[in-house]
Structure formats: C-alpha cells, structure tokens
Amino acid sequence: MQFLFRYANPHNFMRLSGAVLPFTAIGAALALIAGLYLSFSVPPDYQQGRTVTIFFIHVPAATMAMGTYIAIALCSLLSLVWRHPLSDTAARAAAPLGAMFTALGLITGALWGKPMWGTYWVWDARLTSFLLLLFIYFGYMALWSAIEDEAKAARAAAILALVGAVNIPIIKYSVDWWNTLHQGSTVTAFKMAAVYYPPFFTMLLAYSLLFATLWMIRIRTAIVERRARNLMQGAAA
Amino acid sequence: MNFDMSPYGAFIWPAYSISALALGIATLWTVAAWRRAKARLATLESGQGT
C-alpha cells in the first residue's frame, strides 16, 4: 500500500509515467504489428473457417473492457477507503477507454455472430450483461460530468463504479450459469487449438500496452489541466 | 500471410477496419488533448494567459 501512495503524488507520477511511456508505446506498436502478422498467418478453424480471425480482436477487446472496469473499481475503492489522491483522476481517465473497448467487443462480436449464429444479436445472458457494461460506463462518465463539485462527483462516481462491479462476474460466468448462444470459456479452459494461442496473446499484449499508454497520457493530461486551472484561479484571486 | 477471407470477408474486414479506426482515433484524440493541455499550461506559466 505504501508503494501506491508513494506514486500517488502527481509530481512522482509525472516523473515515473514520463519514463515508462516510450516503452509502453513502442511495445504496443511492435506487439500490434506482430499480432496482426500472426493473426493472418494461422490456418482456418475446422468449424468456423476464416471467421476465427475475428477472435484475435474480439476477445482482447472484451477482456480489456472488463479489465478496465476492474481497474476503475479498484481506483474507486482506493479513493473511498484510503483517500488516495490520484485514484479519482485515474478512474475517470480510464472510463472512455473502457467504453471504447466495450463497444468494440460488441461490434466485433456482432460481426462474428452473424456468419456463425445467423444473427448479429440475441438477448442472451452474455451479450445482454456486456451491453449493460457499456451503459454502466456511459452512466459513470455522465455522472462525472453532471456534478459540478469535483469532490462530490468523484464520490458519487466511485460508489456507482463499485456497485456496477457486480456485473463483471455476471459477464464472466454468464455462459456457465445460463444457456447462452455465446460459446463457453475457450481461452481459460484451454479448449482452443494450440496454433491460435500465439496470435491471441500477442494481440492481448498489444491491446494492454496501448491501454496502459493511453491511460497514462490521459492521467497526465488531467494533472496538467488541474495545474492550469489552479494557476488561472490564483491569477483571478 | 493469407488475406483471402472468403466467404466471410464481408464480416472480417469491417471488424478489423472498425477496430483500427477506433484505436487510431482514440490514440490521436488522447495525444491531441495532452498537447493542448501542455501548451495551455506553458502559456499560463509564462504569464501570457493571465
């Protein structure tokens, strides 16, 4: 916990993130190139044919959507319980990225569903709970914008984020708890042909590094904007 | 590498195009916001923004 608070100081965060950013950015670009190369080099699946290629962008997007929400929930917990000074900024900065990954998961899933299931959409447990995640992201961002007092907005948004976290295990286990059109766990159950793991994990690494890069830049932007606001207020006083 | 996605190209290429577009726009948007914020702070710190 002490480690977290050491880097909670905006000055320390700016210094550390400034040093790490070039590596995550270059790493994301390299992993993306390698991931795309591997994705288009694998043989077609014996059942799904070439549509297996969508798997390499759909599952990383869906994983990032849920991972980002978990990060927001953890930041919210840090904010509510330990008053961690940077956690609200970090949670708020992650939300639009999480919403983007959720939308990408839904769109790529629909484009995979049509040729495999014969439909873009069904109201089954996995798809509906994932759509709910997108609405939770929208609600979270709207709440931040709706309340003018930043401290009150942070508190309300943190409570919403923690309440909404209940949806994450529902998404994860929906395919086990209910009968769904969506296939069950493939990656964690090791049900996939071995040849598909390298492109999948490379694309997951690329998405993760890109998220880390954009998240750090967004937090840095928020810190700089706050500094500018303080300067403006100081000048006006 | 094999780019022949038939007969599913009408689903696979839009999925990749939309993903590339979204990730590209998010990256450009984020970097542009960072540059704007940094420029504004620099202006204020140099005293021109007051």
Coordinates of C-alpha atoms in Angstrom, one line a residue:
Chain A
M1 CA 0.0 0.0 0.0
Q2 CA 2.9 2.4 0.8
F3 CA 4.2 1.8 -2.8
L4 CA 0.9 3.1 -4.1
F5 CA 0.9 6.2 -2.0
R6 CA 4.5 7.0 -3.0
Y7 CA 3.4 7.3 -6.6
A8 CA 0.1 8.9 -5.7
N9 CA 1.9 12.2 -5.6
P10 CA 1.2 13.9 -9.0
H11 CA 4.8 15.0 -9.3
N12 CA 6.1 11.4 -8.8
F13 CA 3.5 10.1 -11.2
M14 CA 4.5 12.5 -13.9
R15 CA 8.2 11.6 -13.5
L16 CA 7.6 7.8 -13.5
S17 CA 5.0 7.8 -16.3
G18 CA 7.2 10.0 -18.4
A19 CA 10.0 7.4 -18.2
V20 CA 7.7 4.4 -18.8
L21 CA 5.6 5.9 -21.6
P22 CA 8.1 5.5 -24.5
F23 CA 8.5 1.8 -23.7
T24 CA 4.7 1.0 -23.5
A25 CA 4.0 3.0 -26.7
I26 CA 6.8 1.3 -28.7
G27 CA 5.9 -2.1 -27.1
A28 CA 2.2 -1.6 -28.2
A29 CA 3.2 -0.8 -31.8
L30 CA 5.5 -3.8 -32.1
A31 CA 3.0 -6.2 -30.5
L32 CA 0.3 -4.9 -32.8
I33 CA 2.4 -5.5 -35.9
A34 CA 3.4 -9.0 -34.7
G35 CA -0.1 -9.8 -33.6
L36 CA -1.6 -8.8 -37.0
Y37 CA 1.1 -10.8 -38.8
L38 CA 0.3 -13.9 -36.7
S39 CA -3.5 -13.4 -37.0
F40 CA -3.4 -13.5 -40.7
S41 CA -0.9 -16.4 -40.8
V42 CA -2.9 -19.1 -39.0
P43 CA -4.9 -21.8 -40.8
P44 CA -8.7 -21.5 -40.8
D45 CA -10.6 -23.2 -38.0
Y46 CA -12.2 -26.6 -38.9
Q47 CA -15.6 -25.4 -37.8
Q48 CA -15.6 -21.6 -38.1
G49 CA -13.3 -21.2 -41.1
R50 CA -11.7 -17.8 -41.5
T51 CA -14.0 -16.1 -39.0
V52 CA -11.6 -17.3 -36.3
T53 CA -9.6 -14.2 -37.3
I54 CA -12.2 -12.0 -35.6
F55 CA -11.4 -13.9 -32.4
F56 CA -8.0 -12.2 -32.2
I57 CA -9.6 -8.7 -31.9
H58 CA -12.9 -9.6 -30.3
V59 CA -11.6 -11.4 -27.2
P60 CA -8.8 -8.9 -26.4
A61 CA -11.3 -6.0 -26.7
A62 CA -13.8 -7.8 -24.4
T63 CA -11.0 -8.7 -21.9
M64 CA -9.8 -5.1 -21.9
A65 CA -13.4 -3.8 -21.4
M66 CA -13.7 -5.9 -18.2
G67 CA -10.1 -5.3 -17.1
T68 CA -10.6 -1.6 -17.4
Y69 CA -13.7 -1.7 -15.3
I70 CA -11.9 -3.7 -12.6
A71 CA -9.2 -1.1 -12.6
I72 CA -11.8 1.7 -12.2
A73 CA -13.5 -0.2 -9.4
L74 CA -10.1 -0.7 -7.6
C75 CA -9.3 3.0 -8.0
S76 CA -12.7 3.9 -6.7
L77 CA -12.1 1.6 -3.6
L78 CA -8.8 3.3 -3.0
S79 CA -10.5 6.7 -3.3
L80 CA -13.4 5.9 -0.9
V81 CA -11.4 4.0 1.7
W82 CA -7.9 5.4 1.7
R83 CA -8.5 8.8 0.1
H84 CA -5.7 8.0 -2.4
P85 CA -5.2 11.4 -4.1
L86 CA -4.7 10.3 -7.7
S87 CA -7.2 7.4 -7.8
D88 CA -10.2 9.6 -8.8
T89 CA -8.2 11.1 -11.7
A90 CA -7.0 7.6 -12.8
A91 CA -10.6 6.1 -12.6
R92 CA -12.1 9.0 -14.6
A93 CA -9.3 8.8 -17.2
A94 CA -9.8 5.1 -17.8
A95 CA -13.6 5.2 -18.4
P96 CA -13.7 6.4 -22.0
L97 CA -11.1 3.8 -22.9
G98 CA -13.2 1.1 -21.2
A99 CA -16.3 2.2 -23.0
M100 CA -14.4 2.1 -26.4
F101 CA -13.2 -1.5 -25.7
T102 CA -16.7 -2.5 -24.7
A103 CA -18.2 -1.0 -27.9
L104 CA -15.5 -2.8 -29.9
G105 CA -16.3 -6.1 -28.2
L106 CA -20.0 -5.7 -29.0
I107 CA -19.4 -4.7 -32.7
T108 CA -16.8 -7.3 -33.5
G109 CA -18.9 -9.9 -31.6
A110 CA -21.9 -9.0 -33.8
L111 CA -19.8 -9.3 -36.9
W112 CA -18.6 -12.7 -35.8
G113 CA -22.1 -13.8 -34.7
K114 CA -23.8 -13.2 -38.0
P115 CA -21.9 -15.8 -40.1
M116 CA -21.7 -18.2 -37.2
W117 CA -25.1 -17.9 -35.4
G118 CA -27.1 -16.4 -38.3
T119 CA -27.8 -13.3 -36.3
Y120 CA -26.0 -10.1 -35.2
W121 CA -27.7 -10.0 -31.8
V122 CA -29.6 -12.1 -29.3
W123 CA -30.7 -11.1 -25.9
D124 CA -28.8 -13.9 -24.1
A125 CA -27.1 -13.5 -20.8
R126 CA -23.6 -12.9 -22.1
L127 CA -24.5 -10.3 -24.7
T128 CA -27.0 -8.5 -22.5
S129 CA -24.7 -8.3 -19.5
F130 CA -22.0 -7.0 -21.8
L131 CA -24.3 -4.4 -23.2
L132 CA -25.1 -3.4 -19.6
L133 CA -21.4 -2.8 -19.0
L134 CA -21.4 -0.2 -21.8
F135 CA -24.4 1.5 -20.2
I136 CA -22.6 1.5 -16.8
Y137 CA -19.6 3.1 -18.5
F138 CA -21.9 5.8 -20.0
G139 CA -23.6 6.3 -16.7
Y140 CA -20.2 6.6 -14.9
M141 CA -19.0 9.2 -17.4
A142 CA -22.3 11.1 -17.3
L143 CA -22.2 11.3 -13.5
W144 CA -18.7 12.8 -13.5
S145 CA -19.9 15.5 -16.0
A146 CA -23.3 16.1 -14.3
I147 CA -21.9 17.2 -10.8
E148 CA -20.0 20.4 -10.8
D149 CA -18.3 19.9 -7.4
E150 CA -15.4 17.6 -8.3
A151 CA -15.1 16.0 -4.8
K152 CA -18.8 15.2 -4.8
A153 CA -18.7 13.9 -8.4
A154 CA -15.7 11.7 -7.5
R155 CA -17.5 10.2 -4.5
A156 CA -20.8 9.6 -6.4
A157 CA -18.9 8.1 -9.4
A158 CA -16.8 5.9 -7.1
I159 CA -20.0 4.5 -5.5
L160 CA -21.5 3.8 -8.9
A161 CA -18.3 2.1 -10.1
L162 CA -18.3 -0.2 -7.0
V163 CA -22.0 -1.1 -7.4
G164 CA -21.6 -1.7 -11.1
A165 CA -18.6 -4.1 -10.4
V166 CA -21.2 -6.8 -9.6
N167 CA -21.8 -7.0 -13.4
I168 CA -18.2 -8.3 -14.0
P169 CA -18.6 -11.8 -12.5
I170 CA -22.0 -12.0 -14.2
I171 CA -20.4 -11.3 -17.6
K172 CA -17.6 -13.8 -16.9
Y173 CA -19.8 -16.7 -15.6
S174 CA -23.0 -16.0 -17.7
V175 CA -22.0 -18.7 -20.1
D176 CA -21.8 -21.2 -17.2
W177 CA -24.8 -20.1 -15.2
W178 CA -27.3 -19.8 -18.1
N179 CA -27.9 -21.4 -21.5
T180 CA -26.5 -18.9 -24.0
L181 CA -25.9 -18.8 -27.7
H182 CA -22.4 -17.4 -26.9
Q183 CA -19.8 -20.1 -26.6
G184 CA -18.3 -21.0 -23.2
S185 CA -14.9 -20.2 -21.9
T186 CA -12.3 -21.0 -24.6
V187 CA -9.1 -19.4 -23.6
T188 CA -9.1 -20.1 -19.8
A189 CA -10.5 -23.6 -20.4
F190 CA -7.7 -24.4 -22.9
K191 CA -10.3 -25.6 -25.5
M192 CA -8.7 -23.8 -28.4
A193 CA -6.2 -25.3 -31.0
A194 CA -2.7 -24.5 -29.9
V195 CA -2.0 -22.6 -33.1
Y196 CA -4.4 -19.9 -32.1
Y197 CA -2.8 -19.0 -28.8
P198 CA 0.3 -17.0 -30.1
P199 CA -1.8 -14.5 -32.2
F200 CA -4.3 -14.2 -29.4
F201 CA -1.8 -13.5 -26.6
T202 CA 0.2 -11.1 -28.8
M203 CA -2.9 -9.1 -29.7
L204 CA -4.0 -9.1 -26.0
L205 CA -0.5 -7.8 -25.1
A206 CA -0.8 -5.1 -27.8
Y207 CA -4.3 -4.0 -26.5
S208 CA -3.0 -4.0 -22.9
L209 CA 0.1 -1.9 -23.7
L210 CA -2.0 0.5 -25.8
F211 CA -4.4 0.9 -23.0
A212 CA -1.6 1.5 -20.5
T213 CA -0.1 4.1 -22.8
L214 CA -3.4 6.0 -23.4
W215 CA -4.4 5.7 -19.7
M216 CA -1.1 7.2 -18.5
I217 CA -1.3 10.1 -21.1
R218 CA -4.9 10.8 -20.0
I219 CA -3.9 10.9 -16.3
R220 CA -1.0 13.2 -17.2
T221 CA -3.4 15.4 -19.2
A222 CA -5.8 15.7 -16.2
I223 CA -2.9 16.6 -13.9
V224 CA -1.7 19.3 -16.3
E225 CA -5.2 20.7 -16.8
R226 CA -5.7 20.8 -13.0
R227 CA -2.4 22.7 -12.6
A228 CA -3.6 25.2 -15.3
R229 CA -6.9 25.6 -13.6
N230 CA -5.2 26.3 -10.3
L231 CA -2.9 28.9 -12.0
M232 CA -6.0 30.6 -13.5
Q233 CA -7.8 30.7 -10.2
G234 CA -4.6 32.0 -8.5
A235 CA -4.4 34.8 -11.1
A236 CA -8.1 35.6 -10.7
A237 CA -7.9 35.8 -6.9
Chain B
M1 CA 0.2 -14.4 -44.6
N2 CA -3.2 -15.1 -46.1
F3 CA -5.6 -12.3 -46.8
D4 CA -8.2 -14.4 -48.6
M5 CA -11.1 -14.2 -46.1
S6 CA -13.7 -15.7 -48.4
P7 CA -16.5 -16.4 -47.9
Y8 CA -16.5 -14.2 -44.7
G9 CA -14.6 -11.1 -45.9
A10 CA -17.8 -9.0 -45.6
F11 CA -17.7 -9.6 -41.8
I12 CA -13.9 -9.9 -41.1
W13 CA -12.7 -6.8 -42.9
P14 CA -15.3 -4.5 -41.3
A15 CA -14.4 -5.9 -37.8
Y16 CA -10.7 -5.1 -38.4
S17 CA -11.4 -1.7 -40.0
I18 CA -13.7 -0.6 -37.2
S19 CA -11.2 -1.7 -34.6
A20 CA -8.3 0.0 -36.3
L21 CA -10.4 3.2 -36.7
A22 CA -11.5 3.3 -33.1
L23 CA -8.0 2.6 -31.7
G24 CA -6.5 5.1 -34.1
I25 CA -8.9 7.9 -33.3
A26 CA -8.6 7.2 -29.5
T27 CA -4.8 7.5 -29.8
L28 CA -4.9 10.7 -31.9
W29 CA -7.6 12.2 -29.6
T30 CA -5.6 11.4 -26.5
V31 CA -2.3 12.8 -27.8
A32 CA -4.0 15.9 -29.1
A33 CA -5.6 16.6 -25.7
W34 CA -2.3 16.1 -24.0
R35 CA -0.5 18.6 -26.4
R36 CA -3.3 21.1 -25.9
A37 CA -3.2 20.9 -22.1
K38 CA 0.6 21.2 -22.1
A39 CA 0.6 24.2 -24.4
R40 CA -2.1 25.9 -22.2
L41 CA -0.1 25.3 -19.1
A42 CA 3.1 26.6 -20.7
T43 CA 1.2 29.8 -21.8
L44 CA -0.2 30.3 -18.3
E45 CA 3.2 29.7 -16.7
S46 CA 4.9 32.2 -19.0
G47 CA 2.3 34.8 -17.9
Q48 CA 0.7 35.3 -21.3
G49 CA -2.6 33.6 -20.3
T50 CA -3.4 35.9 -17.4

